[in-house]
XYZ file of C-alpha atoms in Angstrom:
598
model
C 0.000 0.000 0.000
C 2.844 2.348 0.867
C 4.503 1.509 -2.413
C 1.430 2.648 -4.389
C 1.312 5.875 -2.418
C 4.902 6.644 -3.305
C 4.077 5.955 -6.944
C 1.271 8.568 -6.868
C 3.615 11.018 -5.132
C 6.226 10.514 -7.783
C 3.690 11.132 -10.485
C 2.513 14.307 -8.798
C 6.043 15.589 -8.397
C 6.935 14.816 -11.976
C 3.813 16.616 -13.257
C 4.449 19.575 -11.035
C 8.000 19.742 -12.273
C 6.859 19.533 -15.889
C 4.361 22.325 -15.427
C 6.981 24.426 -13.701
C 9.423 23.799 -16.508
C 6.776 24.887 -19.047
C 6.121 28.077 -17.090
C 9.846 28.756 -16.895
C 10.208 28.221 -20.652
C 7.289 30.547 -21.361
C 8.683 33.158 -19.019
C 12.130 32.880 -20.558
C 10.575 33.194 -24.021
C 8.766 36.348 -22.958
C 11.956 37.746 -21.508
C 13.864 36.891 -24.674
C 11.109 38.390 -26.875
C 10.900 41.504 -24.750
C 14.652 41.880 -24.801
C 14.663 41.453 -28.572
C 11.961 44.061 -29.005
C 13.689 46.498 -26.713
C 17.190 45.936 -28.009
C 16.690 45.286 -31.699
C 13.149 46.170 -32.882
C 12.040 48.786 -30.393
C 12.771 51.822 -32.542
C 10.936 50.368 -35.527
C 7.833 49.564 -33.508
C 7.948 52.939 -31.824
C 8.193 54.545 -35.244
C 5.186 52.561 -36.483
C 3.199 53.578 -33.421
C 4.170 57.206 -33.931
C 3.178 57.032 -37.596
C -0.221 55.632 -36.694
C -0.756 58.646 -34.429
C 0.654 61.213 -36.867
C -1.704 63.673 -38.539
C -0.876 65.981 -41.472
C -3.643 68.583 -41.432
C -4.178 71.096 -44.231
C -4.580 74.746 -43.253
C -6.566 76.515 -45.922
C -5.383 79.839 -47.318
C -8.310 82.272 -47.491
C -9.083 84.070 -50.770
C -8.065 87.717 -50.891
C -10.082 90.923 -50.894
C -11.397 93.291 -53.580
C -11.823 96.941 -52.604
C -12.802 100.182 -54.280
C -10.379 103.086 -54.749
C -11.075 104.231 -51.162
C -10.432 100.735 -49.714
C -14.115 100.043 -49.159
C -14.442 96.241 -49.195
C -16.448 94.922 -52.145
C -15.590 91.204 -51.886
C -14.052 89.170 -49.075
C -13.891 85.588 -47.825
C -15.247 84.797 -44.372
C -13.754 81.759 -42.575
C -16.251 78.965 -41.936
C -16.265 75.209 -41.285
C -17.986 72.073 -42.475
C -18.648 69.947 -39.380
C -18.650 66.162 -39.874
C -18.896 63.056 -37.673
C -17.556 59.493 -37.557
C -20.617 57.314 -36.778
C -18.509 54.264 -35.860
C -16.524 56.253 -33.309
C -19.753 57.802 -32.007
C -21.213 54.344 -31.293
C -18.332 53.597 -28.892
C -18.367 56.937 -27.093
C -18.559 57.076 -23.297
C -18.693 60.548 -21.749
C -16.081 61.419 -19.123
C -16.820 63.937 -16.396
C -14.113 66.492 -15.708
C -12.315 65.689 -12.448
C -8.836 66.383 -11.255
C -6.273 66.534 -14.055
C -8.261 64.929 -16.903
C -9.099 68.206 -18.654
C -7.650 66.966 -21.935
C -10.060 64.043 -22.287
C -13.188 64.972 -20.353
C -16.451 66.547 -21.520
C -16.987 69.891 -19.842
C -20.701 70.553 -20.050
C -23.440 71.805 -17.736
C -25.937 69.298 -19.161
C -26.166 66.406 -16.726
C -28.248 64.416 -19.219
C -25.105 63.983 -21.311
C -23.744 61.521 -18.739
C -26.965 59.522 -18.433
C -26.453 57.849 -21.830
C -23.613 56.743 -24.053
C -22.903 56.684 -27.778
C -24.689 58.961 -30.311
C -27.326 60.042 -27.808
C -24.718 61.503 -25.473
C -22.940 63.372 -28.260
C -26.232 64.665 -29.654
C -27.134 66.134 -26.272
C -23.801 67.968 -26.150
C -23.869 69.281 -29.708
C -27.526 70.160 -30.221
C -27.422 73.480 -28.291
C -24.194 74.510 -30.030
C -25.383 73.610 -33.545
C -28.930 74.780 -32.767
C -30.331 71.487 -33.969
C -32.980 69.126 -32.615
C -31.453 66.448 -30.335
C -33.346 63.561 -31.950
C -32.519 64.702 -35.460
C -28.857 65.071 -34.566
C -28.818 61.691 -32.829
C -30.187 60.070 -35.981
C -27.389 61.630 -38.035
C -24.799 60.281 -35.611
C -26.172 56.727 -35.694
C -24.818 54.239 -38.214
C -21.546 52.906 -39.576
C -20.491 55.734 -41.893
C -17.071 57.215 -41.168
C -17.977 60.621 -42.677
C -21.356 62.309 -42.163
C -21.799 66.058 -42.555
C -23.653 67.609 -39.637
C -23.515 71.283 -40.632
C -22.001 73.516 -43.300
C -20.765 77.103 -43.063
C -20.371 77.016 -39.283
C -18.724 80.092 -37.817
C -15.358 79.909 -35.996
C -16.989 80.460 -32.593
C -19.065 77.294 -33.114
C -15.880 75.308 -33.779
C -14.257 76.719 -30.641
C -17.202 75.601 -28.488
C -17.045 72.064 -29.904
C -13.261 71.928 -29.450
C -13.762 72.371 -25.706
C -15.747 69.108 -25.564
C -12.680 66.936 -26.395
C -14.513 64.788 -28.940
C -12.186 65.339 -31.892
C -11.963 61.577 -32.493
C -15.665 61.704 -33.400
C -16.331 65.246 -34.645
C -14.099 66.823 -37.292
C -13.902 70.102 -39.177
C -13.025 71.136 -42.699
C -12.045 74.758 -43.112
C -13.945 76.463 -45.905
C -14.777 80.069 -46.666
C -17.815 81.961 -47.819
C -17.338 84.644 -50.454
C -19.290 87.691 -49.409
C -20.029 90.776 -51.501
C -21.099 94.192 -50.307
C -21.877 95.647 -53.716
C -25.695 95.384 -53.342
C -26.027 94.743 -57.055
C -23.921 97.757 -58.027
C -21.118 95.746 -59.624
C -22.572 92.274 -60.086
C -21.228 91.482 -63.555
C -17.989 93.389 -62.914
C -17.099 91.432 -59.765
C -18.456 88.140 -61.172
C -18.095 85.192 -58.795
C -16.267 82.045 -57.683
C -17.037 78.333 -57.967
C -17.429 75.759 -55.178
C -13.655 75.402 -54.879
C -13.170 79.129 -54.346
C -11.648 79.854 -57.754
C -12.833 82.786 -59.854
C -15.063 81.881 -62.788
C -16.364 85.267 -63.985
C -15.638 88.980 -63.915
C -12.828 90.376 -61.820
C -12.810 87.222 -59.692
C -11.642 85.361 -62.804
C -9.494 88.160 -64.204
C -7.531 88.552 -60.941
C -7.764 84.954 -59.718
C -3.991 84.449 -59.486
C -3.665 87.492 -57.233
C -6.665 86.643 -55.047
C -6.174 82.915 -54.494
C -4.711 81.943 -51.113
C -1.919 79.410 -50.513
C -2.592 76.507 -48.134
C -0.360 75.670 -45.174
C -0.187 72.474 -43.077
C 0.703 71.145 -39.654
C 2.071 67.680 -38.701
C 1.532 66.365 -35.152
C 0.619 63.232 -33.153
C -2.861 62.835 -31.778
C -4.073 61.196 -28.615
C -6.818 58.664 -28.044
C -9.545 61.295 -28.386
C -7.987 62.927 -31.425
C -6.437 65.853 -29.548
C -2.972 67.122 -30.440
C -0.344 65.718 -28.066
C 1.711 68.647 -26.739
C 5.294 68.723 -27.977
C 4.706 66.362 -30.920
C 4.417 68.981 -33.668
C 7.238 68.230 -36.124
C 6.586 70.680 -38.928
C 4.159 73.411 -39.910
C 3.688 76.141 -42.464
C 1.238 78.980 -42.075
C -1.461 79.446 -44.712
C -1.212 82.639 -46.732
C -4.216 84.780 -47.442
C -4.720 85.788 -51.047
C -3.715 89.252 -52.170
C -5.707 92.457 -52.397
C -7.099 93.940 -55.595
C -7.974 97.626 -55.447
C -10.274 98.907 -58.169
C -10.267 102.361 -59.705
C -14.009 102.479 -59.049
C -15.365 104.826 -56.407
C -18.274 103.014 -54.754
C -20.088 106.264 -53.923
C -19.961 107.369 -57.558
C -20.950 103.876 -58.689
C -24.011 103.989 -56.449
C -25.100 107.380 -57.744
C -24.488 106.504 -61.400
C -26.459 103.275 -61.050
C -29.378 105.064 -59.410
C -29.463 107.832 -62.014
C -29.244 105.274 -64.824
C -32.081 103.118 -63.458
C -34.252 106.185 -62.824
C -33.671 107.266 -66.424
C -34.498 103.816 -67.741
C -37.808 103.885 -65.874
C -38.565 107.437 -66.939
C -37.950 106.802 -70.640
C -39.160 103.178 -70.560
C -35.904 101.982 -72.095
C -35.005 98.319 -72.491
C -31.755 98.889 -70.597
C -29.128 101.526 -69.920
C -25.312 101.734 -69.750
C -23.092 104.353 -68.134
C -19.344 104.904 -67.796
C -17.380 107.552 -65.893
C -13.686 107.861 -66.799
C -11.009 110.143 -65.407
C -9.425 112.083 -68.235
C -5.858 112.286 -66.952
C -5.061 108.583 -66.620
C -7.875 106.478 -68.085
C -9.102 105.212 -64.708
C -12.717 104.033 -64.704
C -14.488 105.695 -61.788
C -17.864 104.041 -62.402
C -19.180 101.477 -64.865
C -22.816 100.466 -64.674
C -25.769 99.025 -66.473
C -29.372 98.619 -65.383
C -29.199 94.821 -64.993
C -29.823 93.827 -61.360
C -27.406 90.965 -60.786
C -25.901 90.331 -57.358
C -22.183 89.577 -57.396
C -21.526 85.893 -56.757
C -24.938 84.828 -58.070
C -25.426 82.490 -61.003
C -26.679 85.465 -63.043
C -23.504 87.425 -62.321
C -21.413 84.411 -63.365
C -23.281 83.818 -66.630
C -23.825 87.428 -67.742
C -21.265 90.072 -68.597
C -21.008 93.832 -68.225
C -22.866 95.479 -71.092
C -20.508 98.456 -70.986
C -17.530 96.230 -71.756
C -18.911 93.444 -73.905
C -21.935 94.800 -75.777
C -21.185 96.630 -79.029
C -23.318 98.843 -81.266
C -22.862 101.302 -84.094
C -21.956 104.596 -82.445
C -23.935 106.692 -84.919
C -23.440 110.440 -84.619
C -20.873 110.202 -81.832
C -18.662 108.604 -84.508
C -18.594 111.981 -86.258
C -16.112 113.111 -83.632
C -13.540 110.713 -85.104
C -14.147 112.073 -88.600
C -13.897 115.715 -87.528
C -10.664 114.992 -85.627
C -9.197 113.252 -88.696
C -10.173 116.136 -90.987
C -8.429 118.614 -88.680
C -5.355 116.457 -88.132
C -4.882 115.824 -91.861
C -5.165 119.566 -92.541
C -8.182 119.207 -94.835
C -10.280 121.858 -93.090
C -10.431 124.220 -90.141
C -13.353 124.614 -87.677
C -14.548 127.880 -89.251
C -14.404 126.715 -92.911
C -17.613 127.314 -94.863
C -19.918 124.650 -96.278
C -23.237 124.864 -98.107
C -24.980 121.747 -96.915
C -28.057 120.341 -98.715
C -30.460 117.737 -97.302
C -28.962 114.935 -99.412
C -25.973 114.167 -101.579
C -24.988 111.371 -103.961
C -21.504 109.852 -103.818
C -20.347 106.715 -105.701
C -23.945 105.999 -106.575
C -24.950 106.120 -102.905
C -27.497 108.669 -101.721
C -26.748 110.061 -98.274
C -29.202 112.293 -96.441
C -29.673 113.959 -93.091
C -32.146 112.868 -90.411
C -34.530 115.759 -91.210
C -35.405 117.470 -94.475
C -34.047 121.013 -94.800
C -32.942 123.519 -97.377
C -29.320 124.353 -98.065
C -27.697 125.358 -94.778
C -24.668 127.619 -94.507
C -22.562 125.860 -91.905
C -18.988 125.866 -90.719
C -17.245 122.615 -89.818
C -18.192 123.417 -86.225
C -21.785 123.960 -87.351
C -21.845 120.597 -89.151
C -20.903 118.907 -85.870
C -23.386 121.039 -83.946
C -26.406 120.055 -86.072
C -24.984 116.548 -86.609
C -25.295 116.632 -90.384
C -24.470 113.379 -92.196
C -24.217 115.216 -95.501
C -21.989 117.941 -94.084
C -19.729 115.365 -92.453
C -19.329 113.561 -95.772
C -18.608 116.840 -97.588
C -15.916 117.803 -95.071
C -14.195 114.429 -95.455
C -14.401 113.979 -99.251
C -10.623 114.179 -99.523
C -9.995 111.823 -96.587
C -8.937 108.532 -98.179
C -10.614 105.271 -97.263
C -7.396 104.063 -95.662
C -7.195 107.216 -93.551
C -10.822 106.781 -92.497
C -9.960 103.308 -91.191
C -6.687 104.500 -89.697
C -8.316 107.113 -87.473
C -11.108 104.812 -86.355
C -8.415 102.410 -85.172
C -6.236 105.192 -83.729
C -9.101 106.113 -81.441
C -9.162 102.519 -80.173
C -11.998 100.924 -82.131
C -11.176 97.335 -83.037
C -8.567 97.099 -80.266
C -8.579 96.069 -76.621
C -9.247 98.859 -74.151
C -6.334 97.639 -72.032
C -8.552 96.517 -69.163
C -8.178 92.811 -70.100
C -11.634 92.022 -68.738
C -13.003 88.514 -69.462
C -15.257 88.576 -72.506
C -14.283 92.130 -73.436
C -15.241 93.100 -76.982
C -12.816 94.998 -79.190
C -15.610 96.195 -81.457
C -16.186 95.143 -85.042
C -14.795 96.685 -88.190
C -13.661 95.331 -91.540
C -9.911 95.667 -91.117
C -9.193 96.420 -94.755
C -10.673 99.542 -96.312
C -10.416 98.060 -99.811
C -12.984 95.460 -98.731
C -15.600 98.026 -97.707
C -18.674 98.106 -99.909
C -19.621 101.353 -101.635
C -21.985 102.442 -98.893
C -19.743 101.563 -95.931
C -16.989 103.738 -97.428
C -19.212 106.742 -96.740
C -21.227 105.704 -93.681
C -18.155 105.080 -91.531
C -17.752 108.842 -91.545
C -20.872 109.227 -89.413
C -20.598 106.179 -87.180
C -22.175 103.433 -89.262
C -20.541 100.337 -90.707
C -18.566 99.523 -87.558
C -19.404 98.888 -83.919
C -17.868 99.761 -80.566
C -18.590 99.323 -76.879
C -19.667 102.112 -74.546
C -16.260 101.803 -72.882
C -14.445 102.359 -76.181
C -16.579 105.353 -77.142
C -15.912 106.862 -73.721
C -12.211 106.767 -74.520
C -12.766 108.486 -77.874
C -13.984 111.598 -76.046
C -11.405 111.128 -73.267
C -8.645 111.151 -75.897
C -9.841 114.473 -77.261
C -10.252 115.892 -73.742
C -6.734 114.682 -72.843
C -5.210 117.019 -75.432
C -5.225 114.341 -78.135
C -3.477 111.557 -76.159
C -5.203 108.201 -75.774
C -4.615 106.397 -72.478
C -5.218 102.711 -71.966
C -8.290 102.400 -69.781
C -7.811 101.007 -66.279
C -10.100 99.175 -63.873
C -7.379 97.950 -61.473
C -5.587 100.587 -59.404
C -3.286 98.086 -57.667
C -2.982 94.371 -56.980
C -0.805 92.180 -54.772
C -0.675 88.387 -54.579
C -0.444 86.036 -51.577
C 3.340 86.594 -51.348
C 2.904 90.356 -51.348
C 4.261 90.775 -54.869
C 2.988 93.675 -56.923
C 0.926 92.118 -59.731
C -0.910 95.226 -60.913
C -1.749 94.832 -64.620
C 0.563 96.935 -66.754
C -1.118 99.496 -68.974
C -0.052 100.215 -72.526
C 1.851 103.433 -73.075
C -0.197 106.533 -73.973
C -0.548 107.170 -77.702
C -0.901 110.579 -79.349
C -3.787 110.492 -81.799
C -4.153 114.170 -82.739
C -2.131 117.290 -81.962
C -2.959 119.318 -78.875
C -4.053 122.276 -80.972
C -6.497 120.148 -82.934
C -7.765 118.570 -79.705
C -8.487 122.071 -78.382
C -10.373 122.891 -81.596
C -12.409 119.705 -81.207
C -13.298 120.624 -77.618
C -14.402 124.065 -78.807
C -16.690 122.585 -81.460
C -18.043 119.981 -79.013
C -18.838 122.732 -76.535
C -21.010 124.416 -79.150
C -22.819 121.106 -79.606
C -23.602 120.919 -75.882
C -24.410 124.613 -75.594
C -27.168 124.207 -78.171
C -28.987 121.907 -75.725
C -28.441 123.776 -72.473
C -32.010 123.184 -71.297
C -31.467 119.422 -71.440
C -27.839 119.539 -70.257
C -28.502 121.641 -67.191
C -25.290 121.974 -65.165
C -25.199 125.506 -63.743
C -21.680 126.859 -63.417
C -20.002 124.225 -65.591
C -19.310 124.087 -69.305
C -19.799 120.838 -71.221
C -18.175 119.526 -74.396
C -19.914 116.537 -75.884
C -21.870 114.833 -78.619
C -25.121 112.923 -78.756
C -25.914 109.963 -80.978
C -28.980 108.077 -82.107
C -28.088 104.931 -84.011
C -30.304 102.254 -85.518
C -29.572 98.696 -84.381
C -31.014 95.322 -85.211
C -34.212 94.412 -83.402
C -35.624 90.987 -82.588
C -36.432 90.194 -86.217
C -33.010 91.260 -87.457
C -34.263 94.446 -89.119
C -33.007 97.877 -88.033
C -35.907 98.443 -85.675
C -33.972 99.231 -82.502
C -32.373 102.459 -81.287
C -29.261 103.153 -79.243
C -29.504 106.688 -77.859
C -26.428 108.139 -76.178
C -24.630 111.238 -74.996
C -20.886 111.370 -74.330
C -19.271 114.444 -72.886
C -16.281 115.889 -71.020
C -16.629 118.169 -68.004
C -15.717 120.885 -67.300
C -15.051 121.809 -70.940
C -12.426 124.395 -70.005
C -10.533 121.988 -67.699
C -11.745 118.458 -68.430
C -11.631 116.087 -65.448
C -14.141 113.397 -66.364
C -15.827 111.896 -69.376
C -19.327 110.513 -68.904
C -21.151 108.191 -71.292
C -24.858 107.411 -70.983
C -26.575 104.993 -73.380
C -30.183 103.768 -73.550
C -31.620 101.012 -75.700
C -35.026 101.802 -77.264
C -36.020 104.716 -75.012
C -39.237 106.647 -75.480
C -38.038 109.974 -76.810
C -35.566 108.247 -79.132
C -32.889 110.901 -79.362
C -29.743 110.691 -77.279
C -29.783 114.360 -76.320
C -33.373 114.054 -75.058
C -32.983 110.815 -73.069
C -29.312 110.259 -72.220
C -28.472 113.983 -72.058
C -30.345 114.849 -68.826
C -28.960 111.760 -67.056
C -25.463 112.780 -68.183
C -25.994 116.214 -66.613
C -27.327 114.703 -63.382
C -24.238 112.506 -63.025
C -21.945 115.375 -63.992
C -23.348 117.688 -61.356
C -22.802 115.017 -58.692
C -19.171 114.559 -59.777
C -18.468 118.284 -59.679
C -19.821 118.517 -56.123
C -18.196 115.329 -54.817
C -14.730 116.163 -56.107
C -15.121 119.900 -55.497
C -14.215 120.879 -59.037
C -14.003 124.690 -59.476
C -16.706 126.294 -61.582
C -15.909 127.014 -65.220
C -14.627 130.343 -66.482
C -16.984 132.132 -68.923
C -16.650 131.027 -72.545
C -15.068 133.679 -74.770
C -13.677 131.808 -77.790
C -16.651 130.139 -79.438
C -16.041 129.197 -83.081
C -18.789 130.371 -85.483
C -21.178 127.608 -86.511
C -22.900 129.438 -89.389
C -21.898 131.910 -92.041
């Protein structure tokens, strides 16, 4: 019996020893493995762990600002955020009350109900007051298995800051975006244009100056903790985002507002289809205001798909084109302002009968008188010895058929057959009084500005200055000024144009200021293609004795038809405002008027 007992004891001891040996082997294996990891593979594993915690976050560069000449903001980007959630992470969420030194991971909230539940319901109770959303609706959005669900767009920075304090960055994330805001109130809709969903310019100045306005993104690399927070001291690299540059326009917002109002009032008064107006500074070609009666808000789809009528829409200038002919006649030495002409109602040249707008007997007019009464026949008579090539040359010298220099998207250079030998028999004559070619309101403004600037044509400018995200000066370079006619002949033109305006003083009522200008009433194609439409305009320089500004006003199909009757009074209204705003001294009395009859 004792022998059997010893046998069981031996078995027990042997088994105990075996188990002990196994435990020792396992322990030694763990020690060996741990030693291997620490001595040979520790750095690699640590690196892998660090990489799994490393975040490279983009910091968006905000688009730059557009201002008027007085630095009034017209377009700017406001920082905002798209808030999104990870539903899988939300399902595992357990709120942690703030106690002791756990500020970096706890949920600081006054809502006790947050801690009564877990998962999406808890998060919804925290976020609903901040996002101003219904708790149940928000909880439904947080429930599921999607790793990316948008909770709210265009959230303001203060909303993000409130959420950041909840330490739930492993569940709730943010994407920095920006809203493009415009303060133009419809004044410059098609000029400013708009941006697309990515923040890039797609129309107007936003497209034209996109390279200057676009911001440059930055980034930051750091390691994040269990709840997604940045671990202090782990930031390895970063670069600050750069805000886009600033584009300053030549436009004065106050003048723009007044011009727009006067133009719209005139459109309503004369029941016109639409109106266009331009104000240009004589000395340097800067555009102070550019408006049409279309009511498009900058940034809207309409502003992105329509263009500025003043820059892109062209029409035959009609009688205002006679200014180019008169300037060419003077410059080529064919006639002087006081030369005598006997002007009948009609005349036949090259088999083409040309007549004036109203029947009349033979009128005894000077060259100045021909311009004053806007005689087609007299204009043709004065330019009989001006060759066809010279007729084309001066039209082009005054900028028709060429870019204005503004470089605006969709800008029209006007339309003209660029070879005088290809003109038909009628066009050879009608170009002398503004038919047979077309121009924009902006181009015709510069015709008068060239004369007012002592015969020198400046490239027109819409951008006063521009810088890019790096602070580099990227202001568009203007073409060099070009002399078109001599100063003496420019002065003679201004004298004759003043007589034109003086003949309509009741309509061009600007007490204390002299005006030099020309009206036009041109036929244009209507809906059926026939010449059933009218473009009525008045273009003038003020004050005539010391020209500071040129104003163009154009109406399509106004009641009253004639440019002097419809556009003229609006021109005077705008002119009076400019004289008061810029405190331009009153004109000296006129003493050198050239005779208009003989």
